Tab-separated table of C-alpha atoms in Angstrom:
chain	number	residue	atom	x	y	z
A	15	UNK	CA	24.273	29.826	54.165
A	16	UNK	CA	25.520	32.485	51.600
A	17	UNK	CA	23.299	35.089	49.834
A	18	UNK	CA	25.333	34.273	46.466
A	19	UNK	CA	25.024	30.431	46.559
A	20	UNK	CA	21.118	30.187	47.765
A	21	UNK	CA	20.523	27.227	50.141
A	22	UNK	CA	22.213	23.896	49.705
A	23	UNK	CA	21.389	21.024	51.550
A	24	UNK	CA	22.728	17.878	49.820
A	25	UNK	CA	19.170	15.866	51.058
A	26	UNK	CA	18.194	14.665	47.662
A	27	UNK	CA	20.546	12.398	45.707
A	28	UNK	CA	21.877	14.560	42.691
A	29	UNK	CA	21.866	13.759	38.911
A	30	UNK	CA	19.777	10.762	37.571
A	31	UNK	CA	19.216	9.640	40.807
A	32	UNK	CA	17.217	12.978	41.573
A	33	UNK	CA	15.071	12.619	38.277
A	34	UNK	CA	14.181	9.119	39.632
A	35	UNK	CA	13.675	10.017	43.209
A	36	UNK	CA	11.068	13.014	41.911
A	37	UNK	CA	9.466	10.673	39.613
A	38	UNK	CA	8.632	8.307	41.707
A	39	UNK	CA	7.278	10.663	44.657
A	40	UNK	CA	4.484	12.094	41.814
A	41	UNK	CA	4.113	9.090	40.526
A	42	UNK	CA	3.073	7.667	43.895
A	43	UNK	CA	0.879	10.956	45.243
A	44	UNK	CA	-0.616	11.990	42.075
A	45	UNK	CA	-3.801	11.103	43.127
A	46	UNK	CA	-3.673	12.486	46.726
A	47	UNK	CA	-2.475	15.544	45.711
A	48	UNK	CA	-5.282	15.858	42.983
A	49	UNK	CA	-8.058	14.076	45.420
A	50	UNK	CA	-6.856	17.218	48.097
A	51	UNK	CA	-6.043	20.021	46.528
A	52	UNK	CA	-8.094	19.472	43.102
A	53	UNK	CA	-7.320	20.976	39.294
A	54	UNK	CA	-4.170	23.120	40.679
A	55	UNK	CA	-1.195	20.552	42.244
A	56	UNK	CA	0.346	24.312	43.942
A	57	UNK	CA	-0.450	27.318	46.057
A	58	UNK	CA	-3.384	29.364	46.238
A	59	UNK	CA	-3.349	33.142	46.210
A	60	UNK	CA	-4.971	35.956	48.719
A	61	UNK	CA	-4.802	39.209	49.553
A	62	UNK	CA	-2.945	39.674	52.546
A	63	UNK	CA	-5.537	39.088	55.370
A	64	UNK	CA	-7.883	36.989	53.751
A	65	UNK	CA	-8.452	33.499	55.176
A	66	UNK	CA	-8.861	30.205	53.499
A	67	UNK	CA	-12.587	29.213	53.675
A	68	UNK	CA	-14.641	26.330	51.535
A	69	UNK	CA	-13.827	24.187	48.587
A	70	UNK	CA	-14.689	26.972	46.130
A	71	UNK	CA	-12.406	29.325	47.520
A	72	UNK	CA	-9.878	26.973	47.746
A	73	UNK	CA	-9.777	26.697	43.489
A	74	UNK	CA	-10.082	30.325	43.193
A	75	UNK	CA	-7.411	30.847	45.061
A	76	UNK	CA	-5.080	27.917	43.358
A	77	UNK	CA	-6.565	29.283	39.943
A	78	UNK	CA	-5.600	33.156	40.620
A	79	UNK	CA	-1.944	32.305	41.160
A	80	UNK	CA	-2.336	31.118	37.978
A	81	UNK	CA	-3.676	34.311	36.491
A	82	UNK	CA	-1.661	36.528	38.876
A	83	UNK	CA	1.828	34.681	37.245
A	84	UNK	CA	0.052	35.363	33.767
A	85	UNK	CA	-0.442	39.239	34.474
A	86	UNK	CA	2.913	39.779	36.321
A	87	UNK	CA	4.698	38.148	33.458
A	88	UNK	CA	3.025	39.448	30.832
A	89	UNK	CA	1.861	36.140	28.825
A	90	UNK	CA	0.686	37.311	25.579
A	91	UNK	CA	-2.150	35.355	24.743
A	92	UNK	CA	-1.639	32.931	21.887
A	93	UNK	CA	1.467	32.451	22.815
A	94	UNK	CA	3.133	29.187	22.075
A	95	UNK	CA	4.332	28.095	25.494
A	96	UNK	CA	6.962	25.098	27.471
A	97	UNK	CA	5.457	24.437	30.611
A	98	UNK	CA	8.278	22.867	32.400
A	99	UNK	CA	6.649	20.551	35.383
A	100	UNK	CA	3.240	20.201	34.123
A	101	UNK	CA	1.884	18.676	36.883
A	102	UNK	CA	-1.780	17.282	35.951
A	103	UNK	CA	-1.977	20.241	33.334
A	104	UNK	CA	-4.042	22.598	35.881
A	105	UNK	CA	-1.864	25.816	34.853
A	106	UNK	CA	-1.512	24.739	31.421
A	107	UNK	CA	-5.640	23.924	30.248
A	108	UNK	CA	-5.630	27.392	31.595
A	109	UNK	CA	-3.149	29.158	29.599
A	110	UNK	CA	-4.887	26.748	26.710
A	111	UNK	CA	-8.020	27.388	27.023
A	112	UNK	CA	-9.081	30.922	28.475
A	113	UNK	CA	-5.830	32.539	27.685
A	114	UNK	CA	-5.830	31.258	23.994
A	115	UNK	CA	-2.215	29.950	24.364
A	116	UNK	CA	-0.930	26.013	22.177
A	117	UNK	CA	1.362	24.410	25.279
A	118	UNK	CA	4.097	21.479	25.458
A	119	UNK	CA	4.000	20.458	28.497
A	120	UNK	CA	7.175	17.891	30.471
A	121	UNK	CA	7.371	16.365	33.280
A	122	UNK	CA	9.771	13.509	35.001
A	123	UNK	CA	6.550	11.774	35.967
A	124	UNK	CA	4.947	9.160	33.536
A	125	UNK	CA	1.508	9.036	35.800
A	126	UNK	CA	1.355	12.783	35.795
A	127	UNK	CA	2.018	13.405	31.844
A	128	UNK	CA	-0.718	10.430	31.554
A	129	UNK	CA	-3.200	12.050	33.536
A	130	UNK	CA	-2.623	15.292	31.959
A	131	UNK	CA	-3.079	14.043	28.295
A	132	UNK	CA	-6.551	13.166	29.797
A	133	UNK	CA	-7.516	16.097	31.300
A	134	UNK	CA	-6.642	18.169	28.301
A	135	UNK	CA	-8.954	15.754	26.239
A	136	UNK	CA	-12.014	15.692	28.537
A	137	UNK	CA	-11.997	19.684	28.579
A	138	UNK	CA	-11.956	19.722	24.127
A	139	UNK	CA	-8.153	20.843	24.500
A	140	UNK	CA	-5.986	18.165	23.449
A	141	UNK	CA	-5.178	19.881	20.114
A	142	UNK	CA	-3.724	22.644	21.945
A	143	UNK	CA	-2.383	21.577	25.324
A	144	UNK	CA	0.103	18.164	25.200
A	145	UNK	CA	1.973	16.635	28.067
A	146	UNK	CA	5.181	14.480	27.672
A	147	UNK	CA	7.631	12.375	30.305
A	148	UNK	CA	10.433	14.504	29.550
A	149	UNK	CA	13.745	16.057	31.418
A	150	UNK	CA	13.051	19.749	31.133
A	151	UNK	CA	17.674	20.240	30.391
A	152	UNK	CA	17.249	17.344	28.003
A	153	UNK	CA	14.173	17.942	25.913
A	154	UNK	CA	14.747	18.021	22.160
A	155	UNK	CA	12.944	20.892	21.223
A	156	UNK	CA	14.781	22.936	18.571
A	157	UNK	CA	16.793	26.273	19.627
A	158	UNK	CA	13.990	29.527	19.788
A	159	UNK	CA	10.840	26.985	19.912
A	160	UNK	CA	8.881	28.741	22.676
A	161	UNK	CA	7.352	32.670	22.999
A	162	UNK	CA	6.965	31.804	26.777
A	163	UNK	CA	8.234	29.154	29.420
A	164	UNK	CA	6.177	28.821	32.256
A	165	UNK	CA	7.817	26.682	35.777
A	166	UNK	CA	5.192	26.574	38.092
A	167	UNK	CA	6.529	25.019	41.330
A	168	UNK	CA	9.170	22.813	39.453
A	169	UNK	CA	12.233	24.880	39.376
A	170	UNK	CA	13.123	23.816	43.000
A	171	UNK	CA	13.078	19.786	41.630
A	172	UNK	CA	16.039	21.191	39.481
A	173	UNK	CA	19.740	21.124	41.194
A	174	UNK	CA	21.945	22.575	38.183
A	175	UNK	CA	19.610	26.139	38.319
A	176	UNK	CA	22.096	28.249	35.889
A	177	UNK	CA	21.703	25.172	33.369
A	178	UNK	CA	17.784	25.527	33.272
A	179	UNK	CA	18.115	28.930	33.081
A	180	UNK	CA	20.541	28.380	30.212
A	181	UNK	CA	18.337	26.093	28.271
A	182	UNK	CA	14.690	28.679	29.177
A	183	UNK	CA	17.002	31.107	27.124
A	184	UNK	CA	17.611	28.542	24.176
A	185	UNK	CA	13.939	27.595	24.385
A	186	UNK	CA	12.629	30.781	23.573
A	187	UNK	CA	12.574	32.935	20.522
A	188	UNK	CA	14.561	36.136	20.579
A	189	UNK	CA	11.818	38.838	23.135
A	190	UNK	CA	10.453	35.735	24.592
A	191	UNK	CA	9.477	35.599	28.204
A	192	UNK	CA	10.351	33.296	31.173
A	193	UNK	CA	7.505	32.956	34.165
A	194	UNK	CA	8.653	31.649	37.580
A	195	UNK	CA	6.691	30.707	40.049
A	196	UNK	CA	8.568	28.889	43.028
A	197	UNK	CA	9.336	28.141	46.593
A	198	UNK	CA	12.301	30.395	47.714
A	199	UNK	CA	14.605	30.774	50.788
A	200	UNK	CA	15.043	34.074	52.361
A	201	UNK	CA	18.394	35.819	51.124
A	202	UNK	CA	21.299	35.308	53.455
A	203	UNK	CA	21.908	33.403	56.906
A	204	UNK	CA	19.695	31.219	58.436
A	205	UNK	CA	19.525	30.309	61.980
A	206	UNK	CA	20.267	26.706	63.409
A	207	UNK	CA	16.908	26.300	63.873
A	208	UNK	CA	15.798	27.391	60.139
A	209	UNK	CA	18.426	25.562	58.415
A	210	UNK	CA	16.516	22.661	60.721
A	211	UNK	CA	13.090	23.248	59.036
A	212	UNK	CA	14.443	24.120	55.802
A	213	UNK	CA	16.088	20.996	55.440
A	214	UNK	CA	13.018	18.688	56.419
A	215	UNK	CA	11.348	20.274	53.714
A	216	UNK	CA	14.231	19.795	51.008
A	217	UNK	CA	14.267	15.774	51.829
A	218	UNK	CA	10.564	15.267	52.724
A	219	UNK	CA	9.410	17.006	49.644
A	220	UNK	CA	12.461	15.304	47.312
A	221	UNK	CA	14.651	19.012	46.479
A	222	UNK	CA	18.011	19.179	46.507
A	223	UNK	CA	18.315	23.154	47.944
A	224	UNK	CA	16.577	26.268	47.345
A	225	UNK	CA	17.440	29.729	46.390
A	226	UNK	CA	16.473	32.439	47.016
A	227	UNK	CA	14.388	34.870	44.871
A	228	UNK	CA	17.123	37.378	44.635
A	229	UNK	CA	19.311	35.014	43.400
A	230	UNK	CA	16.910	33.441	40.672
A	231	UNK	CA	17.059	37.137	39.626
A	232	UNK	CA	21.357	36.576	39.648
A	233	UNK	CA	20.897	33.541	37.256
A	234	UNK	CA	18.924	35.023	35.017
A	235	UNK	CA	20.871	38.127	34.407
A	236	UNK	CA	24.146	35.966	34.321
A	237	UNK	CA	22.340	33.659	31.704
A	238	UNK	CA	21.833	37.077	29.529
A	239	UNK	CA	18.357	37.769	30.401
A	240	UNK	CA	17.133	41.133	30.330
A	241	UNK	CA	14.278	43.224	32.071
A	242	UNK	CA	14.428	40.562	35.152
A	243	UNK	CA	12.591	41.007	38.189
A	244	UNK	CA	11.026	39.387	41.057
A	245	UNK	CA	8.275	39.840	43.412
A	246	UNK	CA	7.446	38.124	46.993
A	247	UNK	CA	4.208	36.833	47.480
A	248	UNK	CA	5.353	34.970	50.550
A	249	UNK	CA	2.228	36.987	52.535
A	250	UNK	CA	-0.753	35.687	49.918
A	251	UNK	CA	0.338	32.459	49.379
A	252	UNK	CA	1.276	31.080	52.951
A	253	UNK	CA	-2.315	30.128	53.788
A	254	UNK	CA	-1.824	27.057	51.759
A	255	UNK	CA	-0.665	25.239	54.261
A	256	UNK	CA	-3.245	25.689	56.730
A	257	UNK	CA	-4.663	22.183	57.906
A	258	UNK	CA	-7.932	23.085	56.931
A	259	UNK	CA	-6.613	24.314	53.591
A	260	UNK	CA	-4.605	21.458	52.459
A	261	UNK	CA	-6.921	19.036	54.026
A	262	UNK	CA	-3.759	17.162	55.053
A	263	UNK	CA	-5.350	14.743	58.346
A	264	UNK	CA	-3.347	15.415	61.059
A	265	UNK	CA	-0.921	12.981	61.686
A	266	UNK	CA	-1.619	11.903	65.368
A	267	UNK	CA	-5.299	10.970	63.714
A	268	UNK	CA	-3.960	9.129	60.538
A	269	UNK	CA	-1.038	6.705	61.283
A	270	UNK	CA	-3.252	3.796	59.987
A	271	UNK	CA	-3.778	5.181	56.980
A	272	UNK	CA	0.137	6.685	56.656
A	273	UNK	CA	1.244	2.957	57.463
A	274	UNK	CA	-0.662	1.457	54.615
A	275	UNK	CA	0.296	4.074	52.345
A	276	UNK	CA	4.175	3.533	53.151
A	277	UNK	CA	3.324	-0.325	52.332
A	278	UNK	CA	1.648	-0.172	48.991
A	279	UNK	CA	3.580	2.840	48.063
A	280	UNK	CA	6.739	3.443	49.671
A	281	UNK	CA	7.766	5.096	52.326
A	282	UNK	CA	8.674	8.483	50.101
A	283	UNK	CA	4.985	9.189	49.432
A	284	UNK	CA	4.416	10.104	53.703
A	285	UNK	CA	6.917	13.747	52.736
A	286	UNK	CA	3.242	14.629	51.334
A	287	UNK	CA	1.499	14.298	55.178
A	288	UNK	CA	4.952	16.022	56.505
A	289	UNK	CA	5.226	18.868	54.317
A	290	UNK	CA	2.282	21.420	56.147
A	291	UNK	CA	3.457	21.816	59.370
A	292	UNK	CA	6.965	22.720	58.316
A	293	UNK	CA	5.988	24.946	55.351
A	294	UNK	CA	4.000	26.544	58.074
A	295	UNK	CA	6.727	27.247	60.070
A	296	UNK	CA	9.027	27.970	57.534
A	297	UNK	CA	6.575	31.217	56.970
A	298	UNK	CA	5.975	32.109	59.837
A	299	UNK	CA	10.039	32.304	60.538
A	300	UNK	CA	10.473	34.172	57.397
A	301	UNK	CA	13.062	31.347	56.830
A	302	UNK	CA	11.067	30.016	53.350
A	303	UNK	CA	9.692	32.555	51.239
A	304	UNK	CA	7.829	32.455	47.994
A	305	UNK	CA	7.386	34.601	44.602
A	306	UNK	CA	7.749	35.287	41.033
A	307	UNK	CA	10.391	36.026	38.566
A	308	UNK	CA	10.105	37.397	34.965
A	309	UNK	CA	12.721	37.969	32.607
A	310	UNK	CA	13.058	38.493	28.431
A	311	UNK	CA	15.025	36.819	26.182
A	312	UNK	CA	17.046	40.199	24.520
A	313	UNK	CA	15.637	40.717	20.940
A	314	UNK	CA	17.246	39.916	18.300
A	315	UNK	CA	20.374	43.071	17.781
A	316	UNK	CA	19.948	43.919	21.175
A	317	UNK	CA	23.493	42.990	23.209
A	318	UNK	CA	23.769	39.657	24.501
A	319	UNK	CA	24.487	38.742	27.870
A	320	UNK	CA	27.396	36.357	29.736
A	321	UNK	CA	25.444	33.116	27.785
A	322	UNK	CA	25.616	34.756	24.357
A	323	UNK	CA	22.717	33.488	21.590
């Protein structure tokens, strides 16, 4: 596995039938991901040391990755923002509501725009936060709609990653700002044994590869970003995948339940019960990592990069 292609593992059918397969797998956990891991469908945050502990520190820590992604990438407030993979809205009714922010929000998955819409209604935001079934490279918003695009733990879903970043630099309007938060691959080779674990978790969670954070930073520059960066927060986030964190049942003690779920659901909605253990030791090898990128859309005058304006 090469440092300049990222990590490619051809365990998720590509094109169309990618956008179906990721569809269908949030369409069929939305509520066990919501029941489990509440307002936030994505990692919590830490300092380095701390230890998952009850319910409420559970939110606060899936809510400060949240604000942490808003400081590091310097979301104004008010800002008129794409949230590509919505989710149930968690990230988004914040950047609505406390952070001041109107957000369009897409997502492949009918149930999950659906239940978004709701949430964003209950909490007196619907007028500022809305949530569509969309394609995120196929979305019909005019060129320079967006001060900010936000992907929060969506941008590994996407297999054509210079396209997206491509489009994020259509999206926005000329000093606009793209926020990254995502699963990530360590730079370079893997070992047998990684590549193992590394592709479990591409086909149990429905990805097509990963890349790593250095080379998110490659795509942006090459899709004429400026002022890119990254930052690894592989060490505060890995907690989230600590049985008693998730509250994923251990799988020797829930086959009953697993077997029903694979009959009224599929058998695609049991990557959810697989996906702990090997995120686990995907950290603890160093083999999957995990952080944020920034980068600005050049001002207007200022010289364009390889993807011109």
């Amino acid at each position: 596995m090469k440092a300049d292609t990222g990590s490619a593992y051809p365990s998720a059918p590509a094109g169309p039938g990618l956008n179906a397969a990721v569809e269908r797998y949030y369409d069929t956990t939305l509520d066990l991901y919501e029941d489990l891991w509440g307002e936030h469908v994505h990692h919590g945050f830490w300092d380095a040391g701390e230890r998952p502990g009850s319910d409420e520190e559970r939110h606060a820590a899936t809510d400060r990755l949240v604000r942490e992604l808003v400081e590091y990438a310097r979301i104004p407030a008010g800002a008129r923002v794409l949230d590509v993979g919505c989710g149930i809205g968690g990230p988004a009714l914040y950047l609505a509501g406390p952070h001041g922010c109107t957000v369009e929000g897409v997502t492949l998955s009918a149930a999950q725009a659906a239940r978004a819409n709701e949430k964003a209604a209950a909490a007196g935001l619907g007028d500022r936060a809305r949530f569509h079934q969309r394609d995120a490279l196929d979305n019909d918003y005019p060129d320079a709609s967006f001060d900010a695009l936000w992907a929060v733990e969506s941008l590994m879903h996407i297999a054509d990653r210079a396209a997206f970043f491509a489009e994020a630099r259509r999206l926005l309007r000329p000093g606009g700002t793209l926020a990254i938060a995502t699963w990530s691959v360590r730079d370079g080779e893997l070992s047998p044994p990684e590549r193992r674990v590394v592709d479990q978790i591409l086909r149990h969670q429905v990805m097509p590869s990963f890349s790593s954070l250095e080379e998110h930073e490659r795509l942006a520059v090459a899709a004429g970003f400026t002022d890119v960066s990254s930052v690894d927060w592989s060490v505060h986030v890995a907690n989230s995948w600590e049985p008693t964190f998730a509250q994923v049942k251990e799988l020797d003690n829930g086959r009953a339940m697993m077997r029903d779920l694979a009959r009224d659901r599929g058998v695609d909605v049991l990557g959810f019960f697989y996906a702990g253990p090997l995120m686990l030791q995907g950290f603890s090898t160093g083999a999957i990592t995990y952080g944020a990128v920034r980068a600005v859309k050049p001002a207007t005058g200022a010289v364009a990069g390889p993807a011109g304006d």
